Amino acid sequence: MAPQPPLLSMSGITKSFPGVRALDGVDLDVQAGEVHCLLGQNGAGKSTLIKVLAGAHQPDTGTIRWRGEDVTLRSPIAAMRLGIATIYQELDLVEHLSVAENVHLGHEPTTAGFVVRAKAAKSSTARLLKRLGHPEIDPGRLVGELSAAQQQIVSMARALSHDVRLIVMDEPSAALDPDEVANLFRIVGDLTADGVAVVYISHRLEEIRRIGDRVTVLKDGRAVAGGLPAESTPTREVVALMTGRNVEYVFPERPATAPGGEPVLTVEGLSRTGEFAPLDLQVRPGRSWGWPDSSAPDAPRSWRPSTAPANRTPAG
Ligand SMILES: Nc1ncnc2c1ncn2[C@@H]1O[C@H](COP(=O)(O)OP(=O)(O)OP(=O)(O)O)[C@@H](O)[C@H]1O
Ligand SMILES: [Mg+2]
């Protein structure tokens, strides 16, 4: 069988801001139905690249091919019409509008009257929220009243309300707790099973192992590696590409002192009402820190260690 042409092919994309060359000739190929991870340190150019793809920034030079044809993405609406949706790092919802109004912003007006349209928007929004694992979100609620995780779900519902073929997610897991991350991964799995491509930006290498198919690494506005296998590329290679340093330097050998000894930091019964239960923690020389029993049910939820990868073992 002939190899499928890429769904998306960005080539030689450059973009400068005053005093900064944010993108310097970047190539990115994405296949239908894959999770393509975009990795890079802070300031590497990840968000700028996906804003070019979203039609929010115009590139200075470079070409974008979409389903085999050269396209110009003049605006976010133009990208959305082609089936490219973006869940931004800084969500771009309108807080004083309802969930359903946000989901249907940017849709073509129909000939139906206002009341009929609003009712239809609410019921289709409710269906999307259910599909996204959050039936508890009321489509009539103001977006500004929702949690960060719920707002992200609304942003995804808006993406899915269009006929989407590629969804870009910029650091989607950053504000989520482990249960919410598990739900996010389920959504990503459902989308790719339907042939939708996902471009997934994350700093967390273990997530990329878990859900990624291929990885493109950006460093200082350049793609230093494109389309590496996410499951099998050794961690040290990925880290070296991201940082330009070998791993021995990034994670220097521990000092010769034996682990253990007197704690250098002791915390007892630290708590914050409504946010985390009382917490004890000790840090000893030569060890990573941790609370005495992190698996305890009352260990702070957002600080519990994330669960081990379900079906992939980290290499490297
Ligand atoms: N609108 C802008 N105006 C000026 N400079 C910008 C703008 N957007 C990004 N930059 C600069 O371009 C470079 C790339 O930024 P970008 O936000 O794309 O990085 P990133 O890889 O997404 O980083 P992070 O991991 O911190 O989100 C940085 O030096 C940044 O300061
Ligand atoms: Mg960014």
CSV table of C-alpha atoms and ligand atoms in Angstrom, one decimal:
chain,number,residue,atom,x,y,z
A,1,MET,CA,0.0,0.0,0.0
A,2,ALA,CA,1.3,3.5,-0.9
A,3,PRO,CA,2.2,5.5,2.2
A,4,GLN,CA,-0.6,8.0,3.1
A,5,PRO,CA,0.3,11.6,2.4
A,6,PRO,CA,0.4,13.6,5.7
A,7,LEU,CA,-2.8,15.2,6.9
A,8,LEU,CA,-0.7,18.3,7.7
A,9,SER,CA,2.7,19.3,6.4
A,10,MET,CA,4.2,22.6,7.7
A,11,SER,CA,7.6,23.4,6.0
A,12,GLY,CA,10.2,26.0,6.6
A,13,ILE,CA,8.0,28.1,9.0
A,14,THR,CA,9.6,31.2,10.3
A,15,LYS,CA,8.2,33.8,12.6
A,16,SER,CA,9.9,36.7,14.3
A,17,PHE,CA,8.7,39.1,17.0
A,18,PRO,CA,10.6,42.3,17.8
A,19,GLY,CA,14.0,41.1,18.9
A,20,VAL,CA,13.1,37.3,18.9
A,21,ARG,CA,13.2,34.7,16.2
A,22,ALA,CA,10.5,32.5,17.7
A,23,LEU,CA,10.5,30.0,14.7
A,24,ASP,CA,13.4,29.5,12.4
A,25,GLY,CA,12.5,27.2,9.5
A,26,VAL,CA,10.3,24.6,11.3
A,27,ASP,CA,8.9,21.5,9.6
A,28,LEU,CA,6.1,19.5,11.1
A,29,ASP,CA,4.3,16.5,9.5
A,30,VAL,CA,1.1,15.1,11.1
A,31,GLN,CA,-0.7,11.9,10.0
A,32,ALA,CA,-4.5,11.4,10.4
A,33,GLY,CA,-5.3,9.4,13.6
A,34,GLU,CA,-1.9,9.9,15.3
A,35,VAL,CA,-0.9,11.6,18.5
A,36,HIS,CA,2.0,13.8,17.5
A,37,CYS,CA,3.8,15.2,20.5
A,38,LEU,CA,5.6,18.6,20.4
A,39,LEU,CA,8.3,18.9,22.9
A,40,GLY,CA,10.7,21.6,23.9
A,41,GLN,CA,11.8,23.7,26.8
A,42,ASN,CA,10.2,27.0,27.7
A,43,GLY,CA,10.5,29.5,24.9
A,44,ALA,CA,11.4,26.8,22.3
A,45,GLY,CA,8.6,28.0,20.0
A,46,LYS,CA,5.8,25.4,20.6
A,47,SER,CA,3.0,27.8,21.2
A,48,THR,CA,4.1,30.1,18.4
A,49,LEU,CA,4.1,27.1,16.0
A,50,ILE,CA,0.6,26.0,16.9
A,51,LYS,CA,-0.7,29.6,16.8
A,52,VAL,CA,0.5,29.7,13.2
A,53,LEU,CA,-1.4,26.4,12.6
A,54,ALA,CA,-4.5,27.9,14.3
A,55,GLY,CA,-4.5,31.0,12.1
A,56,ALA,CA,-3.8,33.2,15.1
A,57,HIS,CA,-0.3,34.2,13.8
A,58,GLN,CA,0.7,34.7,10.2
A,59,PRO,CA,4.1,33.1,9.4
A,60,ASP,CA,6.9,35.3,7.9
A,61,THR,CA,7.8,32.5,5.5
A,62,GLY,CA,7.0,28.8,5.0
A,63,THR,CA,4.2,26.8,3.6
A,64,ILE,CA,1.3,24.8,5.1
A,65,ARG,CA,-0.1,21.9,3.2
A,66,TRP,CA,-3.5,20.5,4.4
A,67,ARG,CA,-4.8,17.3,3.0
A,68,GLY,CA,-2.5,17.6,0.0
A,69,GLU,CA,-3.2,21.3,-0.8
A,70,ASP,CA,-1.3,24.5,0.0
A,71,VAL,CA,-3.4,26.6,2.3
A,72,THR,CA,-3.2,30.1,3.9
A,73,LEU,CA,-4.7,30.2,7.4
A,74,ARG,CA,-5.7,33.9,7.6
A,75,SER,CA,-7.7,33.6,10.8
A,76,PRO,CA,-8.7,31.2,13.5
A,77,ILE,CA,-12.1,30.9,11.8
A,78,ALA,CA,-10.4,29.9,8.5
A,79,ALA,CA,-8.4,27.2,10.4
A,80,MET,CA,-11.6,26.0,12.1
A,81,ARG,CA,-13.4,25.7,8.8
A,82,LEU,CA,-10.7,23.4,7.5
A,83,GLY,CA,-11.1,21.2,10.6
A,84,ILE,CA,-8.2,22.5,12.7
A,85,ALA,CA,-9.1,23.3,16.3
A,86,THR,CA,-6.9,24.5,19.2
A,87,ILE,CA,-7.2,24.1,22.9
A,88,TYR,CA,-4.9,27.0,24.0
A,89,GLN,CA,-2.5,27.1,27.0
A,90,GLU,CA,-4.3,30.3,28.0
A,91,LEU,CA,-7.9,29.2,27.3
A,92,ASP,CA,-9.7,31.7,25.1
A,93,LEU,CA,-13.3,31.3,26.4
A,94,VAL,CA,-15.6,34.3,27.1
A,95,GLU,CA,-16.2,34.1,30.9
A,96,HIS,CA,-19.4,36.1,31.0
A,97,LEU,CA,-21.1,33.9,28.3
A,98,SER,CA,-22.7,30.6,29.1
A,99,VAL,CA,-21.1,27.2,28.3
A,100,ALA,CA,-23.5,26.7,25.3
A,101,GLU,CA,-22.8,30.2,24.0
A,102,ASN,CA,-19.1,29.6,24.1
A,103,VAL,CA,-19.3,26.2,22.4
A,104,HIS,CA,-21.4,27.8,19.6
A,105,LEU,CA,-19.4,31.0,19.1
A,106,GLY,CA,-18.1,31.3,15.6
A,107,HIS,CA,-20.7,28.9,14.1
A,108,GLU,CA,-22.6,30.1,11.0
A,109,PRO,CA,-26.0,31.6,12.0
A,110,THR,CA,-28.9,29.4,10.9
A,111,THR,CA,-32.3,30.5,9.7
A,112,ALA,CA,-33.9,29.2,12.9
A,113,GLY,CA,-35.2,31.9,15.4
A,114,PHE,CA,-33.2,32.9,18.5
A,115,VAL,CA,-35.1,30.7,21.0
A,116,VAL,CA,-35.0,27.6,18.8
A,117,ARG,CA,-31.3,28.2,18.2
A,118,ALA,CA,-30.5,28.6,21.9
A,119,LYS,CA,-32.4,25.5,22.8
A,120,ALA,CA,-30.7,23.4,20.1
A,121,ALA,CA,-27.3,24.9,21.2
A,122,LYS,CA,-28.0,23.8,24.8
A,123,SER,CA,-28.9,20.2,23.9
A,124,SER,CA,-26.0,19.7,21.4
A,125,THR,CA,-23.7,21.1,24.1
A,126,ALA,CA,-25.1,18.7,26.7
A,127,ARG,CA,-24.4,15.8,24.3
A,128,LEU,CA,-20.8,16.9,23.7
A,129,LEU,CA,-20.2,17.4,27.5
A,130,LYS,CA,-21.4,13.9,28.1
A,131,ARG,CA,-19.2,12.5,25.4
A,132,LEU,CA,-16.3,14.3,27.1
A,133,GLY,CA,-17.0,12.6,30.4
A,134,HIS,CA,-18.5,15.7,32.1
A,135,PRO,CA,-22.3,15.5,32.1
A,136,GLU,CA,-22.4,17.5,35.3
A,137,ILE,CA,-21.5,20.7,33.5
A,138,ASP,CA,-24.7,22.7,32.9
A,139,PRO,CA,-24.7,24.3,29.4
A,140,GLY,CA,-26.5,27.3,30.8
A,141,ARG,CA,-23.8,28.1,33.4
A,142,LEU,CA,-21.5,31.0,33.0
A,143,VAL,CA,-18.0,29.8,32.0
A,144,GLY,CA,-16.4,32.2,34.5
A,145,GLU,CA,-18.0,30.1,37.3
A,146,LEU,CA,-16.4,26.8,36.2
A,147,SER,CA,-13.1,25.3,37.4
A,148,ALA,CA,-10.0,25.4,35.2
A,149,ALA,CA,-10.5,21.7,34.3
A,150,GLN,CA,-14.2,22.2,33.4
A,151,GLN,CA,-13.3,25.2,31.3
A,152,GLN,CA,-10.8,23.1,29.4
A,153,ILE,CA,-13.6,20.6,28.7
A,154,VAL,CA,-15.8,23.4,27.4
A,155,SER,CA,-12.9,24.4,25.1
A,156,MET,CA,-12.8,20.8,23.8
A,157,ALA,CA,-16.6,20.7,23.4
A,158,ARG,CA,-16.2,23.8,21.2
A,159,ALA,CA,-13.5,22.1,19.1
A,160,LEU,CA,-15.7,19.0,18.7
A,161,SER,CA,-18.8,21.1,17.8
A,162,HIS,CA,-17.0,21.6,14.4
A,163,ASP,CA,-16.1,18.9,12.0
A,164,VAL,CA,-12.6,18.6,13.3
A,165,ARG,CA,-9.8,16.6,11.8
A,166,LEU,CA,-6.9,17.8,13.9
A,167,ILE,CA,-7.0,19.1,17.5
A,168,VAL,CA,-4.0,20.9,19.0
A,169,MET,CA,-3.7,20.7,22.8
A,170,ASP,CA,-1.2,23.1,24.3
A,171,GLU,CA,-0.2,21.8,27.7
A,172,PRO,CA,-3.6,20.3,28.4
A,173,SER,CA,-2.6,18.3,31.5
A,174,ALA,CA,-0.8,21.2,33.3
A,175,ALA,CA,-3.8,22.2,35.4
A,176,LEU,CA,-5.4,18.7,35.8
A,177,ASP,CA,-5.4,16.2,38.7
A,178,PRO,CA,-4.7,12.5,37.9
A,179,ASP,CA,-8.4,11.6,37.4
A,180,GLU,CA,-8.8,14.4,35.0
A,181,VAL,CA,-5.7,13.5,33.1
A,182,ALA,CA,-7.0,9.9,32.8
A,183,ASN,CA,-10.2,11.3,31.3
A,184,LEU,CA,-8.2,13.5,29.0
A,185,PHE,CA,-6.3,10.4,27.7
A,186,ARG,CA,-9.5,8.6,27.2
A,187,ILE,CA,-10.8,11.5,25.1
A,188,VAL,CA,-7.6,11.5,23.1
A,189,GLY,CA,-7.9,7.8,22.5
A,190,ASP,CA,-11.5,8.2,21.3
A,191,LEU,CA,-10.6,11.0,18.9
A,192,THR,CA,-7.7,9.1,17.3
A,193,ALA,CA,-9.8,5.9,17.0
A,194,ASP,CA,-12.1,8.1,14.9
A,195,GLY,CA,-9.2,9.2,12.7
A,196,VAL,CA,-8.7,12.6,14.2
A,197,ALA,CA,-5.1,13.7,14.7
A,198,VAL,CA,-4.0,15.2,17.9
A,199,VAL,CA,-0.9,17.5,18.3
A,200,TYR,CA,-0.1,17.2,22.0
A,201,ILE,CA,2.2,19.6,23.8
A,202,SER,CA,3.5,18.6,27.2
A,203,HIS,CA,6.6,19.0,29.3
A,204,ARG,CA,5.9,15.5,30.9
A,205,LEU,CA,7.9,12.9,29.2
A,206,GLU,CA,5.9,10.0,30.8
A,207,GLU,CA,2.7,11.3,29.2
A,208,ILE,CA,4.3,11.3,25.8
A,209,ARG,CA,5.3,7.6,26.3
A,210,ARG,CA,1.7,6.8,27.3
A,211,ILE,CA,-0.3,8.4,24.6
A,212,GLY,CA,2.1,9.6,21.9
A,213,ASP,CA,2.8,8.0,18.5
A,214,ARG,CA,5.6,10.3,17.3
A,215,VAL,CA,7.5,13.2,18.7
A,216,THR,CA,8.9,16.4,17.2
A,217,VAL,CA,11.4,18.3,19.3
A,218,LEU,CA,11.8,22.1,19.1
A,219,LYS,CA,14.8,23.9,20.5
A,220,ASP,CA,15.4,27.7,20.1
A,221,GLY,CA,12.8,27.9,17.3
A,222,ARG,CA,14.2,25.0,15.3
A,223,ALA,CA,12.9,21.4,14.9
A,224,VAL,CA,15.9,19.4,16.1
A,225,ALA,CA,14.1,16.1,15.5
A,226,GLY,CA,10.9,15.3,13.6
A,227,GLY,CA,8.7,12.3,13.9
A,228,LEU,CA,10.7,10.2,16.4
A,229,PRO,CA,8.8,7.1,17.7
A,230,ALA,CA,7.3,8.2,21.0
A,231,GLU,CA,7.4,4.7,22.6
A,232,SER,CA,10.9,3.7,21.9
A,233,THR,CA,13.1,6.8,21.7
A,234,PRO,CA,15.3,6.7,24.8
A,235,THR,CA,14.6,9.4,27.4
A,236,ARG,CA,18.2,10.5,27.4
A,237,GLU,CA,18.0,11.1,23.7
A,238,VAL,CA,14.8,13.2,24.0
A,239,VAL,CA,16.2,15.2,26.9
A,240,ALA,CA,19.5,15.8,25.0
A,241,LEU,CA,17.6,17.0,22.0
A,242,MET,CA,15.5,19.4,24.1
A,243,THR,CA,18.4,20.8,26.1
A,244,GLY,CA,21.3,20.4,23.8
A,245,ARG,CA,23.2,18.8,26.6
A,246,ASN,CA,23.8,15.2,27.4
A,247,VAL,CA,21.8,13.7,30.3
A,248,GLU,CA,24.8,13.2,32.6
A,249,TYR,CA,25.1,17.0,32.6
A,250,VAL,CA,21.4,17.6,33.0
A,251,PHE,CA,21.1,15.2,35.9
A,252,PRO,CA,24.6,15.4,37.5
A,253,GLU,CA,25.8,12.4,39.6
A,254,ARG,CA,24.7,12.6,43.2
A,255,PRO,CA,27.2,13.9,45.6
A,256,ALA,CA,29.4,11.3,47.2
A,257,THR,CA,27.7,11.6,50.6
A,258,ALA,CA,25.6,8.6,51.4
A,259,PRO,CA,21.8,9.2,51.3
A,260,GLY,CA,20.2,9.6,54.7
A,261,GLY,CA,21.5,11.4,57.7
A,262,GLU,CA,19.8,14.2,59.5
A,263,PRO,CA,17.0,15.9,57.7
A,264,VAL,CA,17.9,19.2,56.1
A,265,LEU,CA,14.2,20.2,56.0
A,266,THR,CA,11.3,19.0,58.2
A,267,VAL,CA,7.7,20.0,57.8
A,268,GLU,CA,5.0,18.9,60.2
A,269,GLY,CA,1.2,19.3,59.9
A,270,LEU,CA,1.3,21.9,57.2
A,271,SER,CA,-2.2,22.5,55.9
A,272,ARG,CA,-4.4,25.0,54.0
A,273,THR,CA,-8.1,24.9,54.6
A,274,GLY,CA,-10.0,23.6,51.6
A,275,GLU,CA,-6.8,22.9,49.6
A,276,PHE,CA,-4.8,20.2,51.3
A,277,ALA,CA,-4.9,18.1,54.4
A,278,PRO,CA,-2.1,18.3,57.1
A,279,LEU,CA,1.1,17.2,55.5
A,280,ASP,CA,4.4,16.0,57.0
A,281,LEU,CA,7.6,16.0,54.9
A,282,GLN,CA,11.3,15.5,55.4
A,283,VAL,CA,14.2,16.1,53.1
A,284,ARG,CA,17.4,14.3,53.8
A,285,PRO,CA,20.8,14.8,52.1
A,286,GLY,CA,21.2,12.8,48.9
A,287,ARG,CA,17.5,11.9,48.5
A,288,SER,CA,14.5,13.2,46.6
A,289,TRP,CA,11.8,14.6,48.9
A,290,GLY,CA,8.6,12.9,49.7
A,291,TRP,CA,5.9,12.7,52.4
A,292,PRO,CA,6.1,9.8,54.8
A,293,ASP,CA,3.2,7.8,53.2
A,294,SER,CA,2.2,9.3,49.9
A,295,SER,CA,-0.2,6.5,49.1
A,296,ALA,CA,-2.3,7.4,52.2
A,297,PRO,CA,-5.9,8.3,51.2
A,298,ASP,CA,-5.6,11.7,52.9
A,299,ALA,CA,-2.3,12.5,51.1
A,300,PRO,CA,-2.9,15.8,49.2
A,301,ARG,CA,-4.6,14.9,46.0
A,302,SER,CA,-2.7,17.1,43.7
A,303,TRP,CA,0.6,16.0,45.2
A,304,ARG,CA,0.1,12.3,45.0
A,305,PRO,CA,2.5,10.6,42.6
A,306,SER,CA,0.9,10.1,39.2
A,307,THR,CA,-0.1,6.5,38.4
A,308,ALA,CA,2.4,4.3,36.4
A,309,PRO,CA,2.0,4.2,32.7
A,310,ALA,CA,-0.7,1.6,31.9
A,311,ASN,CA,0.7,-0.2,28.9
A,312,ARG,CA,4.0,1.3,27.9
A,313,THR,CA,7.3,1.0,29.7
A,314,PRO,CA,9.6,4.0,29.6
A,315,ALA,CA,12.8,3.2,27.6
A,316,GLY,CA,16.2,4.7,28.2
B,1,LIG,N1,3.5,37.7,21.0
B,1,LIG,C1,4.8,37.7,21.2
B,1,LIG,N2,5.5,38.8,21.2
B,1,LIG,C2,6.8,38.8,21.4
B,1,LIG,N3,7.6,37.6,21.7
B,1,LIG,C3,6.9,36.5,21.7
B,1,LIG,C4,5.5,36.4,21.5
B,1,LIG,N4,5.1,35.1,21.6
B,1,LIG,C5,6.2,34.4,21.8
B,1,LIG,N5,7.2,35.2,21.9
B,1,LIG,C6,8.6,34.8,22.2
B,1,LIG,O1,8.9,33.7,21.2
B,1,LIG,C7,9.7,32.7,21.8
B,1,LIG,C8,8.9,31.4,21.7
B,1,LIG,O2,7.8,31.5,22.6
B,1,LIG,P1,6.7,30.3,22.7
B,1,LIG,O3,5.6,30.9,23.6
B,1,LIG,O4,6.3,29.9,21.3
B,1,LIG,O5,7.4,29.2,23.5
B,1,LIG,P2,6.9,27.8,24.1
B,1,LIG,O6,7.8,26.7,23.5
B,1,LIG,O7,5.4,27.7,23.9
B,1,LIG,O8,7.2,28.0,25.6
B,1,LIG,P3,6.4,27.5,27.0
B,1,LIG,O9,6.9,26.1,27.2
B,1,LIG,O10,7.0,28.4,28.0
B,1,LIG,O11,5.0,27.6,26.7
B,1,LIG,C9,9.9,33.1,23.3
B,1,LIG,O12,11.2,33.8,23.3
B,1,LIG,C10,8.8,34.1,23.5
B,1,LIG,O13,9.2,35.1,24.5
B,2,MG,MG,3.8,27.6,25.2
